[in-house]
Short mmCIF file of C-alpha atoms and ligand atoms in Angstrom, two decimals:
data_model
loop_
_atom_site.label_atom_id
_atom_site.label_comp_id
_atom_site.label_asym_id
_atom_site.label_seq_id
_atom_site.Cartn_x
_atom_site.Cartn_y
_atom_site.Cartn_z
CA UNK J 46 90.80 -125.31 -47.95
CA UNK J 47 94.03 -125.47 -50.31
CA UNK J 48 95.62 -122.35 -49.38
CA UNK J 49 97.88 -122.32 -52.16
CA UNK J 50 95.18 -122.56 -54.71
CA UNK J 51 93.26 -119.85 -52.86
CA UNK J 52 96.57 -117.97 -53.26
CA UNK J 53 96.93 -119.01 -56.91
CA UNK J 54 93.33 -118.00 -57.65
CA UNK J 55 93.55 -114.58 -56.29
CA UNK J 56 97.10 -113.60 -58.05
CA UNK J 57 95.19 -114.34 -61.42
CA UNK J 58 92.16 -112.18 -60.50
CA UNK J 59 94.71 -109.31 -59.98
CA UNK J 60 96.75 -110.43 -63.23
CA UNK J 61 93.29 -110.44 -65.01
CA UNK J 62 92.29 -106.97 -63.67
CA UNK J 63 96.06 -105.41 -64.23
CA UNK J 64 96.59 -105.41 -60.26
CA UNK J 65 98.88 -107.43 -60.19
CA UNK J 66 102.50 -106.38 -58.89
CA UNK J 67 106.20 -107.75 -59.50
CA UNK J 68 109.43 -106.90 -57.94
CA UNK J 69 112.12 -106.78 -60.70
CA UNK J 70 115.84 -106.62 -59.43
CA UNK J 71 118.67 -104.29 -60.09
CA UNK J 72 122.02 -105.83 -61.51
CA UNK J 73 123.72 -102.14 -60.47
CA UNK J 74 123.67 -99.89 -57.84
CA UNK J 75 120.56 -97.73 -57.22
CA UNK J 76 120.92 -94.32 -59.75
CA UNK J 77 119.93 -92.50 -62.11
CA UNK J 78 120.73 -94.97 -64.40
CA UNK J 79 120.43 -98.13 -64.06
CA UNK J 80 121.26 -102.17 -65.27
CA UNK J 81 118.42 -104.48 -65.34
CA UNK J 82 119.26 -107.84 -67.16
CA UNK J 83 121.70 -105.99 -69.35
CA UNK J 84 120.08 -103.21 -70.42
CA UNK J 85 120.83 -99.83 -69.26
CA UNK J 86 117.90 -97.51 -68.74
CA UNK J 87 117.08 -93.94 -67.43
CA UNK J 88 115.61 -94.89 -63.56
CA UNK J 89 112.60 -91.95 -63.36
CA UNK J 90 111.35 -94.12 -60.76
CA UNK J 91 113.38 -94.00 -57.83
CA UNK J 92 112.77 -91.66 -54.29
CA UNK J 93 117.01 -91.21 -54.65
CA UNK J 94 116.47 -87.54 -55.88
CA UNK J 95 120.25 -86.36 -54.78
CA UNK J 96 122.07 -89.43 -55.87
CA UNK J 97 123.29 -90.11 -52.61
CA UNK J 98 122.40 -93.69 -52.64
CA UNK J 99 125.92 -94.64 -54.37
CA UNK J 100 127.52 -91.28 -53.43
CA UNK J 101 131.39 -92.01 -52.29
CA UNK J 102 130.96 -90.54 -48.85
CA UNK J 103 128.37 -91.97 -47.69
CA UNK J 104 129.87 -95.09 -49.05
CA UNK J 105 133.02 -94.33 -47.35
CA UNK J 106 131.02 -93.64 -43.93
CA UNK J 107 129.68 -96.60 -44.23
CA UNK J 108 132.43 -98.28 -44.67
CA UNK J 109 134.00 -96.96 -41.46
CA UNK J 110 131.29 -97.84 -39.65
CA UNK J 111 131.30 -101.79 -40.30
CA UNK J 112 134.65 -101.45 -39.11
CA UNK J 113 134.09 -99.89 -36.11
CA UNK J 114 130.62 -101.10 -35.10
CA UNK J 115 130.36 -104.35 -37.23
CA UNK J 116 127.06 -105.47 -39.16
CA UNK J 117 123.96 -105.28 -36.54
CA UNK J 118 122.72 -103.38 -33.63
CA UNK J 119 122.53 -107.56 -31.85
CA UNK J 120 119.32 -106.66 -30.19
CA UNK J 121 116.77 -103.68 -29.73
CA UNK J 122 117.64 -100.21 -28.76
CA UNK J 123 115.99 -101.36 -25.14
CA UNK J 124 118.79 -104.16 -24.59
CA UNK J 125 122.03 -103.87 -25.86
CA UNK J 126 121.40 -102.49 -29.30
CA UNK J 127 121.61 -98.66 -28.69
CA UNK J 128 124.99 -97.33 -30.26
CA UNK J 129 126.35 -94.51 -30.04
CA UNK J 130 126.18 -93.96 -33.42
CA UNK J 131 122.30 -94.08 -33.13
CA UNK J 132 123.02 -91.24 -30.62
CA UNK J 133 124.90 -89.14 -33.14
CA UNK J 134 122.36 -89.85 -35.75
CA UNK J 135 119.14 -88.80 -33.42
CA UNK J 136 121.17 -85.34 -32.27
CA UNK J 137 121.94 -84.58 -36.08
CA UNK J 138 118.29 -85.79 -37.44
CA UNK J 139 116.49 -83.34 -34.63
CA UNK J 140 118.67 -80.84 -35.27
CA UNK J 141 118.46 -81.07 -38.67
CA UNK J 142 114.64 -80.26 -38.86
CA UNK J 143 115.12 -77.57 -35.13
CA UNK J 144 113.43 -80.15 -32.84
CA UNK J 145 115.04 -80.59 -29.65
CA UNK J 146 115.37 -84.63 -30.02
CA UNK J 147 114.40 -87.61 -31.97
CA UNK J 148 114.35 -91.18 -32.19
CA UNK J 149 115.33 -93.53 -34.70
CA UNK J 150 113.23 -96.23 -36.45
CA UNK J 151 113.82 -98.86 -39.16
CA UNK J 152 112.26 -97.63 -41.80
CA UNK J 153 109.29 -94.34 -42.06
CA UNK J 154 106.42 -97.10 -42.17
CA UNK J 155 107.93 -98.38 -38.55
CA UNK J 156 107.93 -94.46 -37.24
CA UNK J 157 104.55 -93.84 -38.35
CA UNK J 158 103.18 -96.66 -37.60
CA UNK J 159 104.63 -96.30 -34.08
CA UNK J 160 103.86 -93.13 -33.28
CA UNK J 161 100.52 -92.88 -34.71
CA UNK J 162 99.63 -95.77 -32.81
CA UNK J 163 101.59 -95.16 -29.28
CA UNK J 164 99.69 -91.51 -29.55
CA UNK J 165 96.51 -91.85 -30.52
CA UNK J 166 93.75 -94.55 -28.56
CA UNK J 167 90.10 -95.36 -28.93
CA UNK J 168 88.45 -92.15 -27.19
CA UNK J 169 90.94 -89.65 -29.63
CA UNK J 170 90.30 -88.54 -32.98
CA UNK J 171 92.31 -87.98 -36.11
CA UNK J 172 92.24 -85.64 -38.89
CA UNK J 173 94.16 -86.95 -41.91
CA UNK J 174 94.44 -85.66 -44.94
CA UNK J 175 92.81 -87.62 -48.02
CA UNK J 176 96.05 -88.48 -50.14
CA UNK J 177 98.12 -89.50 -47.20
CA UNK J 178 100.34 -92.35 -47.12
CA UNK J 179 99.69 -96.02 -46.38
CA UNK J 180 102.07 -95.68 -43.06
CA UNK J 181 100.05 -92.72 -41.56
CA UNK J 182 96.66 -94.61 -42.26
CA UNK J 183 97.98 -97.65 -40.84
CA UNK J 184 99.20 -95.73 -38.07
CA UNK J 185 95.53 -94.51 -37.44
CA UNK J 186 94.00 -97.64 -38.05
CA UNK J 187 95.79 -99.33 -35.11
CA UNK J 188 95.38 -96.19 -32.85
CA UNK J 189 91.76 -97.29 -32.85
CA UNK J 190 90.72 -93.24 -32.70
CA UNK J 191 88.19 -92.10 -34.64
CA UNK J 192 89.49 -91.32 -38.54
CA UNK J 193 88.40 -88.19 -39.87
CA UNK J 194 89.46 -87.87 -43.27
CA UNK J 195 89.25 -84.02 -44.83
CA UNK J 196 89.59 -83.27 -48.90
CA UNK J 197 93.49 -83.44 -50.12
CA UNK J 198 95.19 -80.04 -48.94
CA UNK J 199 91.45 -78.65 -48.08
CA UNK J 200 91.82 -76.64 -45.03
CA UNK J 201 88.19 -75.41 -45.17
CA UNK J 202 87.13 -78.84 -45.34
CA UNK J 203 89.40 -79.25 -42.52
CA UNK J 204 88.29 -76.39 -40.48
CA UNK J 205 84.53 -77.68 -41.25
CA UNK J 206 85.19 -80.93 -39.70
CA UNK J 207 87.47 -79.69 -36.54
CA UNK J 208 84.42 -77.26 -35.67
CA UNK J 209 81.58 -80.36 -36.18
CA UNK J 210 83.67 -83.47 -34.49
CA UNK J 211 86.80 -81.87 -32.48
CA UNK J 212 84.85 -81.49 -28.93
CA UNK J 213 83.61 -84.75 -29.25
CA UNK J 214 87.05 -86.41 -28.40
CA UNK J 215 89.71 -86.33 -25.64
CA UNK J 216 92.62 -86.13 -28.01
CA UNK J 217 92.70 -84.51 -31.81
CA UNK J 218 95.87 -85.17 -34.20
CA UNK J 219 96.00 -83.45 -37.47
CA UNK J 220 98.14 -85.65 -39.87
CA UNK J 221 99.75 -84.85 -43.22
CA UNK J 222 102.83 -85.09 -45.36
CA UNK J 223 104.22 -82.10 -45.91
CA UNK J 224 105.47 -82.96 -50.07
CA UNK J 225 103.04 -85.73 -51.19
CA UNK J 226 104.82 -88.29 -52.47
CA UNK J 227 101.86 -89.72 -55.38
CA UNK J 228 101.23 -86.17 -56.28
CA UNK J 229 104.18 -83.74 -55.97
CA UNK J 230 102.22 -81.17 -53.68
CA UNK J 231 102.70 -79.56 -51.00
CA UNK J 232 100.57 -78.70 -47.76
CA UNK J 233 99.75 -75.42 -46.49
CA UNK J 234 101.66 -75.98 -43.34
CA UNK J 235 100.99 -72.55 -41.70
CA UNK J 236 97.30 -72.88 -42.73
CA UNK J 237 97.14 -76.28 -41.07
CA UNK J 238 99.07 -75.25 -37.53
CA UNK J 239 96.59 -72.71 -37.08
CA UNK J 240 93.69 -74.92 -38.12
CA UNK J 241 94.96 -77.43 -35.34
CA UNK J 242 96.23 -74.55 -32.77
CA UNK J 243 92.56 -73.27 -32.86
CA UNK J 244 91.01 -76.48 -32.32
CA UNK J 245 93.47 -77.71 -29.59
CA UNK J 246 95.14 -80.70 -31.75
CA UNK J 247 98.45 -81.72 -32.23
CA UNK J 248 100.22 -81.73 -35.58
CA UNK J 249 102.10 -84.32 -36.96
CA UNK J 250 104.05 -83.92 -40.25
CA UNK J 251 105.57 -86.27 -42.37
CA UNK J 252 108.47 -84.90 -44.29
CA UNK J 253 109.62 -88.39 -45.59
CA UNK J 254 110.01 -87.16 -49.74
CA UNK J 255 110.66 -83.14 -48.54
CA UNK J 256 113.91 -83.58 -46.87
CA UNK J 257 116.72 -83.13 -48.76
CA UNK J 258 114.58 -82.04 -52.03
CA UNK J 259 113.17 -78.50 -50.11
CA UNK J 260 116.42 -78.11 -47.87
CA UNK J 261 115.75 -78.84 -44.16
CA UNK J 262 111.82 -79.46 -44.87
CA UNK J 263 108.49 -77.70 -45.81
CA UNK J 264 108.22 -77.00 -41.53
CA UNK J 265 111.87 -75.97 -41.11
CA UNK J 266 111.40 -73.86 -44.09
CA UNK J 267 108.25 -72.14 -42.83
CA UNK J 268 109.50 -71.43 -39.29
CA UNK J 269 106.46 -73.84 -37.86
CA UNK J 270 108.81 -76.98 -37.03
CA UNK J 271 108.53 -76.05 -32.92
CA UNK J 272 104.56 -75.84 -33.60
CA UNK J 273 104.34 -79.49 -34.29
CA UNK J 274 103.59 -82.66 -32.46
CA UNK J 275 106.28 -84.11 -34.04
CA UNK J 276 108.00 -84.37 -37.60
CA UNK J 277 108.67 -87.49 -39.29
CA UNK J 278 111.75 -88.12 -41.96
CA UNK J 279 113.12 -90.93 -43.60
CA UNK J 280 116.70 -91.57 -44.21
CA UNK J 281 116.09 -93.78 -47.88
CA UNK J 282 114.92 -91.49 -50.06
CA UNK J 283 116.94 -87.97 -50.51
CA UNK J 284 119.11 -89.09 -47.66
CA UNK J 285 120.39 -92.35 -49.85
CA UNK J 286 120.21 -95.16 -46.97
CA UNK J 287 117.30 -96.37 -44.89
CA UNK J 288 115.15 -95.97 -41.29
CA UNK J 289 113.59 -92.99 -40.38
CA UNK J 290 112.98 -90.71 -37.32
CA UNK J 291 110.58 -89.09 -34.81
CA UNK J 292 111.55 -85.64 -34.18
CA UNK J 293 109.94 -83.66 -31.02
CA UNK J 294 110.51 -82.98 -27.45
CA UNK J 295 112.25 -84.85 -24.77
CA UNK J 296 109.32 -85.94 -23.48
CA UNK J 297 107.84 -87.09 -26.99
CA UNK J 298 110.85 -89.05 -27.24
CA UNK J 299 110.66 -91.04 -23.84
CA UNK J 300 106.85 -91.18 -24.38
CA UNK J 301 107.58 -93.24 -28.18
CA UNK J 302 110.41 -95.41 -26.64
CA UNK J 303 108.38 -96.42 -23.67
CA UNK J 304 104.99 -96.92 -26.15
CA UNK J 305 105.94 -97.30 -29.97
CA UNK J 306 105.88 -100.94 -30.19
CA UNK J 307 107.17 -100.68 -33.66
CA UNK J 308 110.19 -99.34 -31.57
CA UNK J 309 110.10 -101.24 -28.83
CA UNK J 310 109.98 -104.43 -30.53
CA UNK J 311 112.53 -104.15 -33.36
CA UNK J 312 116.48 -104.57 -33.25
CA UNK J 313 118.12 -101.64 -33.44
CA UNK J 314 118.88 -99.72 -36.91
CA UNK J 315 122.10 -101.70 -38.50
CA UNK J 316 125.08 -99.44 -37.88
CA UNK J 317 125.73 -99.13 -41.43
CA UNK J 318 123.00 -97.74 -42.31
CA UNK J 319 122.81 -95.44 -39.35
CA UNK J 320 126.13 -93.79 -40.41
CA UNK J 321 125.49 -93.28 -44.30
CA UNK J 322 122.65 -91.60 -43.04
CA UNK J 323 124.53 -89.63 -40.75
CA UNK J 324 126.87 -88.30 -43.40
CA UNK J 325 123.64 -87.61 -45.69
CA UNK J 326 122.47 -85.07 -42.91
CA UNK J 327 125.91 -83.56 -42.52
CA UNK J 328 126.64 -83.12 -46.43
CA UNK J 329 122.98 -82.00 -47.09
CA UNK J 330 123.75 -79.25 -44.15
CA UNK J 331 127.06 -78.37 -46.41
CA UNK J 332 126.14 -78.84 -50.06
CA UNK J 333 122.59 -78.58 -49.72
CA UNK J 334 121.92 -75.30 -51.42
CA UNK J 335 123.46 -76.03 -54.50
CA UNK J 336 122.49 -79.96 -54.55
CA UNK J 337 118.75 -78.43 -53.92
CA UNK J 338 118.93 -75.65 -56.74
CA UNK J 339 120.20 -77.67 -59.31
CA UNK J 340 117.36 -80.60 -58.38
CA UNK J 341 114.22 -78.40 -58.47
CA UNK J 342 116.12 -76.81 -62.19
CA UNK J 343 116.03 -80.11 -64.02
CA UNK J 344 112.59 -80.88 -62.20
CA UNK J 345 111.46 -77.60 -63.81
CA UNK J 346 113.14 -78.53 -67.22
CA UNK J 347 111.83 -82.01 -67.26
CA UNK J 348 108.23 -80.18 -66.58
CA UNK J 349 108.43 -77.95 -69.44
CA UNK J 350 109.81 -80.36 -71.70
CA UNK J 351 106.53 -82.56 -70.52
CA UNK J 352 104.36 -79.71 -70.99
CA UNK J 353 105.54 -78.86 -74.26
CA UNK J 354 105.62 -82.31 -75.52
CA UNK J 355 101.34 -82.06 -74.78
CA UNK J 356 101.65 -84.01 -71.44
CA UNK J 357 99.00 -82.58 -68.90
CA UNK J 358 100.49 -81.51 -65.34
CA UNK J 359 98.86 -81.32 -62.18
CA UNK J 360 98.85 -77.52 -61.62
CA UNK J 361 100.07 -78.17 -57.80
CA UNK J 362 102.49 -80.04 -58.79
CA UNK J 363 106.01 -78.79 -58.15
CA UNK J 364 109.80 -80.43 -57.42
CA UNK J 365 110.74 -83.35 -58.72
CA UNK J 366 107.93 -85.84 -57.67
CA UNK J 367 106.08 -85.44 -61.37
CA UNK J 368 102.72 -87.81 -61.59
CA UNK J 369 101.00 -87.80 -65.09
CA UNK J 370 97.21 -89.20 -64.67
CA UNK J 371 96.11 -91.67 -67.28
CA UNK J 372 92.83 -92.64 -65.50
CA UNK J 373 92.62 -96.33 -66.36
CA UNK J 374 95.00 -98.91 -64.93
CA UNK J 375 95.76 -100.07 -68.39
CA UNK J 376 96.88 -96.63 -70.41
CA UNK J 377 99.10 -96.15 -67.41
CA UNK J 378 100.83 -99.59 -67.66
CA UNK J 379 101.02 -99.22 -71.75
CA UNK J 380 102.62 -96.19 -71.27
CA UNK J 381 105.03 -97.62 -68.82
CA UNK J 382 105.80 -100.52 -71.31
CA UNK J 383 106.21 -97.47 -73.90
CA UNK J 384 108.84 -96.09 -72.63
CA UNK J 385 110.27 -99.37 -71.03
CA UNK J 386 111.29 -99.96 -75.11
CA UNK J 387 112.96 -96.70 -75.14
CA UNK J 388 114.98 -97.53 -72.58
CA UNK J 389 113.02 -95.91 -69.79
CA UNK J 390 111.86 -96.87 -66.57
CA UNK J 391 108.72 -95.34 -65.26
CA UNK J 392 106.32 -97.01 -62.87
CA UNK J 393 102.54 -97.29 -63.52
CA UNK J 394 101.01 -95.88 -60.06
CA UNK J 395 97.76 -97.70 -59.53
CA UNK J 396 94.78 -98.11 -57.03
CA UNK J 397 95.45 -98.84 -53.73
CA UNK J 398 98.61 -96.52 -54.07
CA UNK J 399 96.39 -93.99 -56.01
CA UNK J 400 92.72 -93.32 -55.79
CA UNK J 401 90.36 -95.69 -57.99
CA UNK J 402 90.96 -94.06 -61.92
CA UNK J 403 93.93 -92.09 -61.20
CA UNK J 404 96.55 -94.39 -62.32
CA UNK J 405 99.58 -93.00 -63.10
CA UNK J 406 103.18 -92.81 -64.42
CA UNK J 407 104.79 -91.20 -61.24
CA UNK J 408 107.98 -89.63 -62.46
CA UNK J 409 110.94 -89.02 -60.02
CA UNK J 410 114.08 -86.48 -61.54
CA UNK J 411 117.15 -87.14 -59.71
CA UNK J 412 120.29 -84.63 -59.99
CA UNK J 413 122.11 -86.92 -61.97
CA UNK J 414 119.74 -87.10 -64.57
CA UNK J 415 121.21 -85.53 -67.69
CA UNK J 416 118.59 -83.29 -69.43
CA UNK J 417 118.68 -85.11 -73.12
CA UNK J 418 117.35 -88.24 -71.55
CA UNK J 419 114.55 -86.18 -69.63
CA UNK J 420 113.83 -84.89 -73.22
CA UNK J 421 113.85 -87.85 -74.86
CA UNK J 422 110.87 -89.37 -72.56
CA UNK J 423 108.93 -86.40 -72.05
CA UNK J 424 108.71 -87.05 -75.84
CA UNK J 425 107.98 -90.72 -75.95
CA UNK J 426 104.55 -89.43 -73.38
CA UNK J 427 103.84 -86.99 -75.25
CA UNK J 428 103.19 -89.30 -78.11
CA UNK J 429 100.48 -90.92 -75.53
CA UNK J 430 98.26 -87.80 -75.63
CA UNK J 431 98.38 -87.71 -79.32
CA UNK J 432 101.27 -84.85 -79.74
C1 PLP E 369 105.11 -90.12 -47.12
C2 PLP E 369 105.81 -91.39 -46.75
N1 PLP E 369 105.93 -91.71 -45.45
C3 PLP E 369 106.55 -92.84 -45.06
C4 PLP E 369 107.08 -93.70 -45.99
C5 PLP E 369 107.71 -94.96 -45.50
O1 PLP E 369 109.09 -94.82 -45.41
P1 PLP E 369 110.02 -96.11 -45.50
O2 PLP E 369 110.16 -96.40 -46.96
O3 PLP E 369 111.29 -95.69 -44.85
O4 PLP E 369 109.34 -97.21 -44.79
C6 PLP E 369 106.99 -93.40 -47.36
C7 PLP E 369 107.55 -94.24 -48.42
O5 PLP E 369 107.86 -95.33 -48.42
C8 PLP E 369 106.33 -92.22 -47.75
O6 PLP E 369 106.19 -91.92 -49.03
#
């Protein structure tokens, strides 16, 4: 076997059925604008919805904290690479979404993959919603429970499959995100908490893209956080730097860092990081309001300005996360090269991201964005459904 060959062959079978995917590298910090090879463009593709990615204070936090705690945790949390700064960040993090504790990972697909799999084992079973992200699935998949997988956001669905399968297991999770990050919708949280209350499961919600863009969270929000299993955020998208974190009880805690492998073996969240996320809890606690309100207004104006310009929406849609479905894998990455031209970067969504023929240009408003540029490529898609 030539491996490389093998590896050669298969790149070209993805290249020939538009699969294929390429990194492509920023020459300026992450933004709402952006330098790629010299050219400036309009970034409607980044998860960096308050702009605190290249915010001063977090920059300046960070800054502090190289000082004072140097480059690397040296080791996992286990050994010697538990700082106190992890400490502050945990406290803050739980507090943050009213759990009593967390614990921090290196990134959201580390946390769920950790806790899904430290939680669930071979005789348990899992509800999961259809659309949820790879991390959750993976999660499951290495539990080794059963996967039950119930219609996107369908609770009667759900309740139909908790009343067939639920006694037929020791342990029953119900997992969702709570703002989907392909589709800009929402769960019905409440709905679901009594779906899994009823059936004697645990919930676990994933708030990774609804920090920061609905306040304190979708559970925070609706008064169910202490109803949960646990709650899962990520510090690099609203919160501008990286990791993530399990929120829950004490016990949930000591459970995860005694089980989570994806804990257990992994050096400690860099320091830097740790503290620009830090001061992205503390100035989303202060400024949050305001930073929120004026995010979900140019969402909203970008929307109409879309809707206007003859773009279809998904009627569940909401906030900033803004997917437009062109079906084929193609149309979506035309359009992407479309608006590429005009100066626009927009990522064509496709299968396994997205279901099979629901590729997409996911669009992502920041709060810097100014509204002429949302304009301008709401117009430049509109000309892609013949307006
Ligand atoms: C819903 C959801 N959960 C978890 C993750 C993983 O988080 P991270 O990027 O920190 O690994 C992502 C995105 O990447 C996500 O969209």
């Amino acid at each position: 076997v030539n491996l490389r060959e093998e590896l050669h062959d298969h790149l070209k079978k993805l290249e020939a059925g538009n699969r294929l995917r390429k990194i492509e590298s920023l020459a300026s910090a992450q933004g709402p604008y952006i330098n790629i090879d010299n050219r400036r463009f309009t970034n409607l593709c980044s998860n960096d919805y308050l702009g605190l990615a290249s915010d001063p204070r977090l920059i300046g936090a960070a800054k502090n904290a190289l000082d004072r705690w140097g480059t690397g945790a040296g080791s996992s949390r286990l050994l010697s690479g538990s700082l106190d700064i992890h400490d502050q960040l945990e406290k803050a993090a739980a507090d943050f979404v009213d759990m009593d504790t967390s614990l921090a990972f290196s990134s959201g697909y580390a946390a769920n993959v950790g806790l899904l799999s430290a939680l669930a084992g071979p005789k348990d079973v899992v509800f999961s919603d259809a659309l949820n992200h790879a991390s959750l699935i993976d999660g499951c998949r290495l539990s080794r429970a059963k996967i039950i997988v119930y219609r996107h956001l369908d609770t009667e669905d759900l309740n139909a499959k908790l009343a067939a399968e639920r006694s037929k297991y020791d342990r029953a999770f119900l997992v969702t995100e709570s703002y989907f990050s392909m589709d800009g919708d929402c769960a019905p949280l409440r709905r679901l908490v009594e779906s899994a209350e009823q059936y004697d499961a645990s919930i676990l919600v994933d708030e990774a893209h609804a920090l920061g863009v609905f306040g304190r969270g979708l559970c925070f929000e609706q008064e169910i956080s202490r109803r949960c299993a646990a709650i899962v955020g990520t510090f690099g998208k609203s919160f501008g730097s990286g990791g993530a974190f399990v929120a829950g009880t004490d016990e949930l805690r000591n459970y995860l860092l005694n089980s989570a492998r994806s804990f257990i073996f992994s050096t400690g969240m860099p320091p830097v990081v740790a503290a620009a996320a830090l001061e992205a809890i503390q100035l989303v606690r202060s400024e949050g309001i305001a930073l929120r309100s004026s995010l979900l207004k140019k969402s909203s104006r970008f929307r109409r300005a879309l809707s206007e310009a003859g773009v279809p929406l998904q009627a569940d849609s909401r906030g900033p996360i803004i997917p437009v479905i062109l079906g084929e894998d193609q149309t979506a990455l035309t359009a992407a090269e479309s608006l590429r031209k005009a100066g626009i970067l927009a990522r064509a969504i496709r299968p396994p991201s997205v279901p099979e023929n629901t590729a997409r240009l996911r669009f992502t408003v920041s709060i810097g964005h100014k509204n002429e540029d949302l304009e301008n490529a709401a117009r430049i898609v509109g000309g892609f459904f013949g307006a």
